[in-house]
Coordinates of C-alpha atoms and ligand atoms in Angstrom, one line a residue:
M253 CA -45.2 -59.6 -41.8
T254 CA -43.7 -62.8 -40.5
Q255 CA -41.5 -62.4 -37.4
P256 CA -37.8 -63.2 -38.2
T257 CA -37.0 -66.7 -37.1
Q258 CA -33.6 -68.0 -35.9
S259 CA -30.9 -68.4 -38.5
D260 CA -30.3 -71.9 -39.6
A261 CA -26.6 -72.9 -40.2
D262 CA -27.6 -75.2 -43.1
H263 CA -28.9 -72.1 -45.0
I264 CA -26.5 -69.9 -46.8
V265 CA -29.3 -67.5 -47.7
E266 CA -32.4 -66.7 -45.7
M267 CA -34.9 -64.2 -47.0
E268 CA -37.9 -63.5 -44.8
G269 CA -41.0 -61.5 -45.3
I270 CA -39.9 -60.0 -48.6
T271 CA -42.4 -57.6 -50.1
K272 CA -41.8 -55.6 -53.2
T273 CA -44.2 -53.4 -55.0
F274 CA -44.0 -51.5 -58.3
G275 CA -46.7 -48.8 -57.9
E276 CA -49.9 -50.8 -57.8
V277 CA -48.3 -54.1 -58.7
V278 CA -47.4 -56.3 -55.8
A279 CA -44.6 -58.3 -57.3
L280 CA -43.7 -60.1 -54.0
R281 CA -45.8 -60.4 -50.9
D282 CA -44.2 -61.7 -47.6
V283 CA -42.1 -64.2 -49.3
T284 CA -39.8 -66.5 -47.3
F285 CA -37.0 -68.1 -49.3
E286 CA -34.1 -70.2 -48.2
L287 CA -31.1 -71.5 -50.0
R288 CA -29.2 -74.4 -48.4
R289 CA -25.4 -74.7 -48.6
N290 CA -24.2 -76.3 -51.8
E291 CA -27.6 -77.1 -53.2
V292 CA -29.1 -76.4 -56.5
L293 CA -32.4 -74.7 -55.8
A294 CA -34.8 -74.1 -58.7
L295 CA -37.1 -71.2 -58.5
A296 CA -40.2 -72.0 -60.6
G297 CA -43.4 -70.1 -61.4
D298 CA -45.5 -68.7 -64.2
N299 CA -44.6 -65.5 -66.1
G300 CA -44.9 -62.6 -63.7
A301 CA -44.8 -64.8 -60.6
G302 CA -42.0 -62.7 -59.1
K303 CA -39.0 -64.9 -59.7
S304 CA -36.7 -62.3 -61.3
T305 CA -37.9 -59.7 -58.7
L306 CA -36.9 -62.0 -55.8
I307 CA -33.5 -62.8 -57.1
K308 CA -32.9 -59.1 -58.0
C309 CA -33.5 -58.3 -54.3
L310 CA -30.7 -60.8 -53.5
A311 CA -28.4 -59.6 -56.3
G312 CA -28.7 -56.0 -55.2
A313 CA -30.5 -54.9 -58.4
L314 CA -33.7 -54.0 -56.5
R315 CA -34.3 -53.0 -52.9
P316 CA -37.3 -54.8 -51.2
D317 CA -39.9 -52.6 -49.5
S318 CA -39.6 -54.8 -46.4
G319 CA -38.2 -58.0 -45.2
T320 CA -34.9 -59.4 -43.9
I321 CA -32.0 -61.0 -45.8
R322 CA -29.4 -63.1 -44.1
V323 CA -26.3 -64.4 -45.8
D324 CA -24.3 -66.9 -43.8
G325 CA -26.4 -66.2 -40.8
E326 CA -25.8 -62.4 -40.8
V327 CA -28.5 -59.9 -41.6
V328 CA -27.3 -57.9 -44.6
E329 CA -28.4 -54.8 -46.5
I330 CA -27.7 -55.4 -50.2
R331 CA -28.0 -51.9 -51.7
N332 CA -26.3 -52.6 -55.0
P333 CA -24.8 -55.3 -57.2
R334 CA -21.3 -54.5 -55.8
Q335 CA -22.4 -55.3 -52.3
A336 CA -23.9 -58.5 -53.5
K337 CA -20.6 -59.4 -55.1
E338 CA -18.7 -58.6 -51.9
L339 CA -21.0 -61.1 -50.2
G340 CA -20.0 -63.7 -52.8
I341 CA -23.2 -63.5 -54.8
E342 CA -22.9 -63.5 -58.6
T343 CA -25.8 -63.4 -61.0
T344 CA -26.6 -64.0 -64.7
F345 CA -29.7 -62.0 -65.4
Q346 CA -32.5 -63.0 -67.7
D347 CA -31.9 -60.0 -69.9
L348 CA -28.3 -61.0 -70.8
A349 CA -25.9 -58.2 -70.1
V350 CA -23.2 -59.0 -72.6
A351 CA -21.7 -56.3 -74.8
G352 CA -21.6 -57.5 -78.4
N353 CA -19.0 -55.1 -79.6
L354 CA -16.5 -56.3 -77.0
T355 CA -14.4 -59.5 -77.0
V356 CA -15.1 -62.5 -74.9
A357 CA -12.2 -61.6 -72.5
Q358 CA -13.4 -58.0 -72.2
N359 CA -16.9 -59.2 -71.4
I360 CA -15.7 -61.6 -68.7
F361 CA -13.9 -58.7 -67.1
L362 CA -16.5 -56.1 -67.7
G363 CA -16.9 -53.9 -64.6
R364 CA -14.0 -55.5 -62.8
E365 CA -11.0 -54.8 -65.0
E366 CA -7.7 -55.9 -63.4
V367 CA -5.2 -53.1 -62.8
T368 CA -1.6 -53.9 -62.0
G369 CA 1.8 -52.6 -61.2
P370 CA 2.9 -48.9 -61.2
N371 CA 0.0 -48.0 -63.5
T372 CA -2.6 -48.9 -60.9
M373 CA -3.2 -45.3 -59.9
L374 CA -3.9 -44.4 -63.5
G375 CA -6.4 -47.3 -63.9
V376 CA -4.5 -48.8 -66.8
L377 CA -5.8 -52.3 -67.5
D378 CA -3.5 -55.2 -67.7
K379 CA -5.0 -56.6 -70.9
R380 CA -2.6 -59.4 -71.2
A381 CA -3.4 -60.7 -67.7
M382 CA -7.1 -60.4 -68.3
R383 CA -6.9 -62.3 -71.6
E384 CA -4.8 -65.0 -69.9
R385 CA -7.2 -65.3 -67.0
A386 CA -10.2 -65.4 -69.2
R387 CA -8.6 -68.1 -71.3
E388 CA -7.8 -70.2 -68.2
L389 CA -11.3 -69.8 -66.9
L390 CA -12.9 -71.0 -70.2
E391 CA -10.4 -73.8 -70.5
D392 CA -11.2 -75.0 -66.9
L393 CA -14.9 -75.0 -67.8
E394 CA -14.2 -76.7 -71.2
I395 CA -15.9 -73.9 -73.0
R396 CA -14.4 -73.7 -76.4
V397 CA -14.7 -70.1 -77.5
D398 CA -11.9 -67.8 -78.5
V399 CA -11.3 -65.1 -75.9
D400 CA -10.5 -62.6 -78.7
E401 CA -13.7 -63.2 -80.6
K402 CA -16.3 -60.4 -80.5
V403 CA -19.3 -61.5 -78.5
A404 CA -21.6 -60.4 -81.4
N405 CA -20.2 -63.2 -83.4
L406 CA -21.0 -65.9 -80.9
S407 CA -24.1 -68.0 -80.9
G408 CA -26.8 -67.5 -78.2
G409 CA -25.6 -70.6 -76.4
E410 CA -22.0 -69.5 -76.5
R411 CA -23.0 -66.1 -75.1
Q412 CA -24.8 -67.8 -72.3
L413 CA -21.8 -69.8 -71.4
V414 CA -19.6 -66.7 -71.4
S415 CA -22.1 -65.0 -69.2
I416 CA -22.1 -67.9 -66.8
S417 CA -18.3 -68.3 -66.8
R418 CA -18.1 -64.6 -65.9
T419 CA -19.9 -65.3 -62.6
L420 CA -17.1 -67.7 -61.6
L421 CA -14.2 -65.3 -61.9
S422 CA -14.5 -64.1 -58.4
D423 CA -14.8 -67.5 -56.7
P424 CA -18.4 -66.9 -55.6
K425 CA -20.3 -68.7 -52.8
I426 CA -23.6 -68.2 -54.5
V427 CA -24.5 -68.1 -58.2
I428 CA -27.9 -67.1 -59.4
M429 CA -29.0 -67.9 -62.9
D430 CA -32.1 -66.4 -64.3
E431 CA -33.3 -68.5 -67.3
P432 CA -29.8 -69.6 -68.4
T433 CA -31.2 -72.2 -70.9
S434 CA -34.0 -70.2 -72.5
A435 CA -33.4 -69.7 -76.2
L436 CA -30.7 -72.4 -76.2
S437 CA -30.6 -75.5 -78.4
V438 CA -30.9 -78.9 -76.6
E439 CA -27.1 -79.2 -76.8
G440 CA -26.5 -75.7 -75.5
A441 CA -28.9 -76.3 -72.6
E442 CA -27.2 -79.7 -71.8
R443 CA -23.9 -77.8 -71.6
V444 CA -25.4 -75.3 -69.1
L445 CA -26.7 -78.2 -67.0
E446 CA -23.3 -79.7 -67.0
L447 CA -21.8 -76.4 -65.9
I448 CA -24.3 -76.2 -63.1
S449 CA -23.3 -79.6 -61.9
Q450 CA -19.6 -78.6 -62.1
M451 CA -20.3 -75.5 -60.1
Q452 CA -22.1 -77.5 -57.4
N453 CA -19.1 -79.9 -57.3
Q454 CA -17.0 -76.9 -56.6
G455 CA -19.1 -76.1 -53.5
I456 CA -21.2 -73.3 -54.9
S457 CA -24.8 -72.8 -53.8
I458 CA -27.0 -72.2 -56.9
I459 CA -30.3 -70.7 -57.6
L460 CA -31.7 -71.7 -61.0
I461 CA -34.7 -70.0 -62.5
S462 CA -36.2 -71.9 -65.5
H463 CA -39.5 -72.5 -67.2
N464 CA -38.2 -75.9 -68.4
L465 CA -39.4 -78.4 -65.8
D466 CA -37.4 -81.2 -67.3
Y467 CA -34.2 -79.2 -66.7
V468 CA -35.5 -78.1 -63.3
Q469 CA -36.1 -81.6 -62.2
R470 CA -32.7 -82.8 -63.5
A471 CA -30.7 -80.1 -61.9
A472 CA -32.4 -79.2 -58.7
D473 CA -32.2 -80.7 -55.3
R474 CA -35.3 -78.7 -54.3
I475 CA -37.8 -76.6 -56.1
H476 CA -39.3 -73.4 -54.7
I477 CA -42.5 -72.4 -56.5
L478 CA -43.8 -68.9 -56.6
H479 CA -47.4 -68.0 -57.6
Q480 CA -48.5 -64.4 -58.1
G481 CA -45.9 -63.0 -55.7
H482 CA -46.5 -65.6 -53.0
S483 CA -44.6 -68.7 -52.1
A484 CA -46.4 -71.8 -53.3
G485 CA -44.2 -74.2 -51.4
V486 CA -40.8 -75.9 -51.6
I487 CA -40.6 -79.5 -52.8
D488 CA -37.9 -82.1 -53.3
G489 CA -36.5 -81.9 -56.9
P490 CA -35.8 -85.4 -58.1
T491 CA -39.0 -86.9 -56.6
A492 CA -41.3 -84.1 -57.4
D493 CA -44.5 -84.9 -59.1
R494 CA -44.9 -82.9 -62.3
D495 CA -48.6 -82.4 -61.7
D496 CA -47.9 -81.1 -58.2
I497 CA -45.4 -78.5 -59.6
V498 CA -47.8 -77.4 -62.3
S499 CA -50.7 -77.1 -60.0
R500 CA -48.7 -75.0 -57.6
M501 CA -47.5 -72.8 -60.5
V502 CA -51.0 -72.2 -61.7
G503 CA -53.0 -72.4 -58.5
G504 CA -50.6 -71.5 -55.7
M505 CA -50.1 -73.3 -52.4
P506 CA -52.3 -76.4 -51.8
D507 CA -55.0 -75.7 -49.2
E508 CA -53.6 -78.1 -46.7
E509 CA -50.3 -76.2 -46.6
R510 CA -51.8 -72.7 -46.4
G511 CA -50.9 -70.8 -43.3
E512 CA -47.8 -72.8 -42.7
R513 CA -44.3 -71.8 -43.6
P514 CA -43.3 -73.2 -47.0
A515 CA -42.7 -76.9 -46.6
D516 CA -39.1 -77.5 -45.8
V517 CA -38.2 -80.9 -47.4
Ligands
ATP122 N1 -39.3 -52.7 -63.0 C1 -40.6 -53.0 -62.9 N2 -41.6 -52.1 -62.9 C2 -42.9 -52.4 -62.8 N3 -43.4 -53.7 -62.7 C3 -42.5 -54.6 -62.6 C4 -41.0 -54.4 -62.7 N4 -40.4 -55.6 -62.6 C5 -41.3 -56.5 -62.5 N5 -42.6 -56.0 -62.5 C6 -43.8 -56.7 -62.3 O1 -43.7 -57.5 -61.2 C7 -44.3 -58.8 -61.4 C8 -43.3 -59.9 -61.3 O2 -42.3 -59.8 -62.3 P1 -41.0 -60.7 -62.5 O3 -40.2 -60.1 -63.6 O4 -40.4 -60.8 -61.1 O5 -41.7 -62.1 -62.9 P2 -41.0 -63.4 -63.3 O6 -41.5 -64.5 -62.4 O7 -39.5 -63.3 -63.4 O8 -41.6 -63.7 -64.8 P3 -41.0 -64.3 -66.1 O9 -41.1 -65.8 -66.0 O10 -41.9 -63.8 -67.2 O11 -39.6 -63.8 -66.2 C9 -44.9 -58.7 -62.8 O12 -46.3 -58.3 -62.7 C10 -44.1 -57.6 -63.5 O13 -44.9 -57.0 -64.4
MG123 MG1 -38.2 -63.3 -64.9

């Protein structure tokens, strides 16, 4: 395992020596991953490369077998999604967790229902305040869906937008999006890209997982590539050479970079 290095103030997240196995399967082996403040970092890699596993370790959905995670320079143990949220980390997972039988407003507040006034002890929800807050949130983001609509009646794209807007409710520092544009129309995906840019303008640091290299290159400041559970380098987003990205995705780190820390561009 790599020895922990000094924390870097430019990095809001530093994951070092992350290994995660599922029985015989080594999903991640000694991965070092860094997210800079206020950047959009894309995480790319073929199916099964370990992308979702890595971000689940940061989101508190999985515990790594070994490795260190620092957020804002502090070593943290992220045992569950609640602890991730407390650290300002919000996630939209690849397997969209929206409840079709609930309304848009209810989905936005799912798991963090507001309780107010004398009824707090009884856990009575302030439905009106939640509806109002959800409406404001969607309006700010220029997402035109009715907060009272059942999510089952929304399109896939609208569901994705609701799912992303949900992450912004708690004023997060870090937002992780696992395949937010998959299964979306061109227009829906464009809207998600705009939303990512809006979030970056608000000062949020963003991890974007996508198989769509056009979107990756448009959105990302840097691209971290994983190959079969190993880091295959970090490259500059806008100037990245498509062939270089693809060859790292299918073949791993180029020989000349092997043995070094992932290139820090
Ligand atoms: N809960 C699990 N139990 C067993 N194996 C798992 C589990 N989660 C992931 N894996 C395995 O770990 C490896 C990495 O999976 P992961 O989901 O992280 O890949 P990915 O890069 O997100 O792929 P995709 O692009 O298909 O979403 C795969 O071999 C996968 O089968
Ligand atoms: Mg995945």
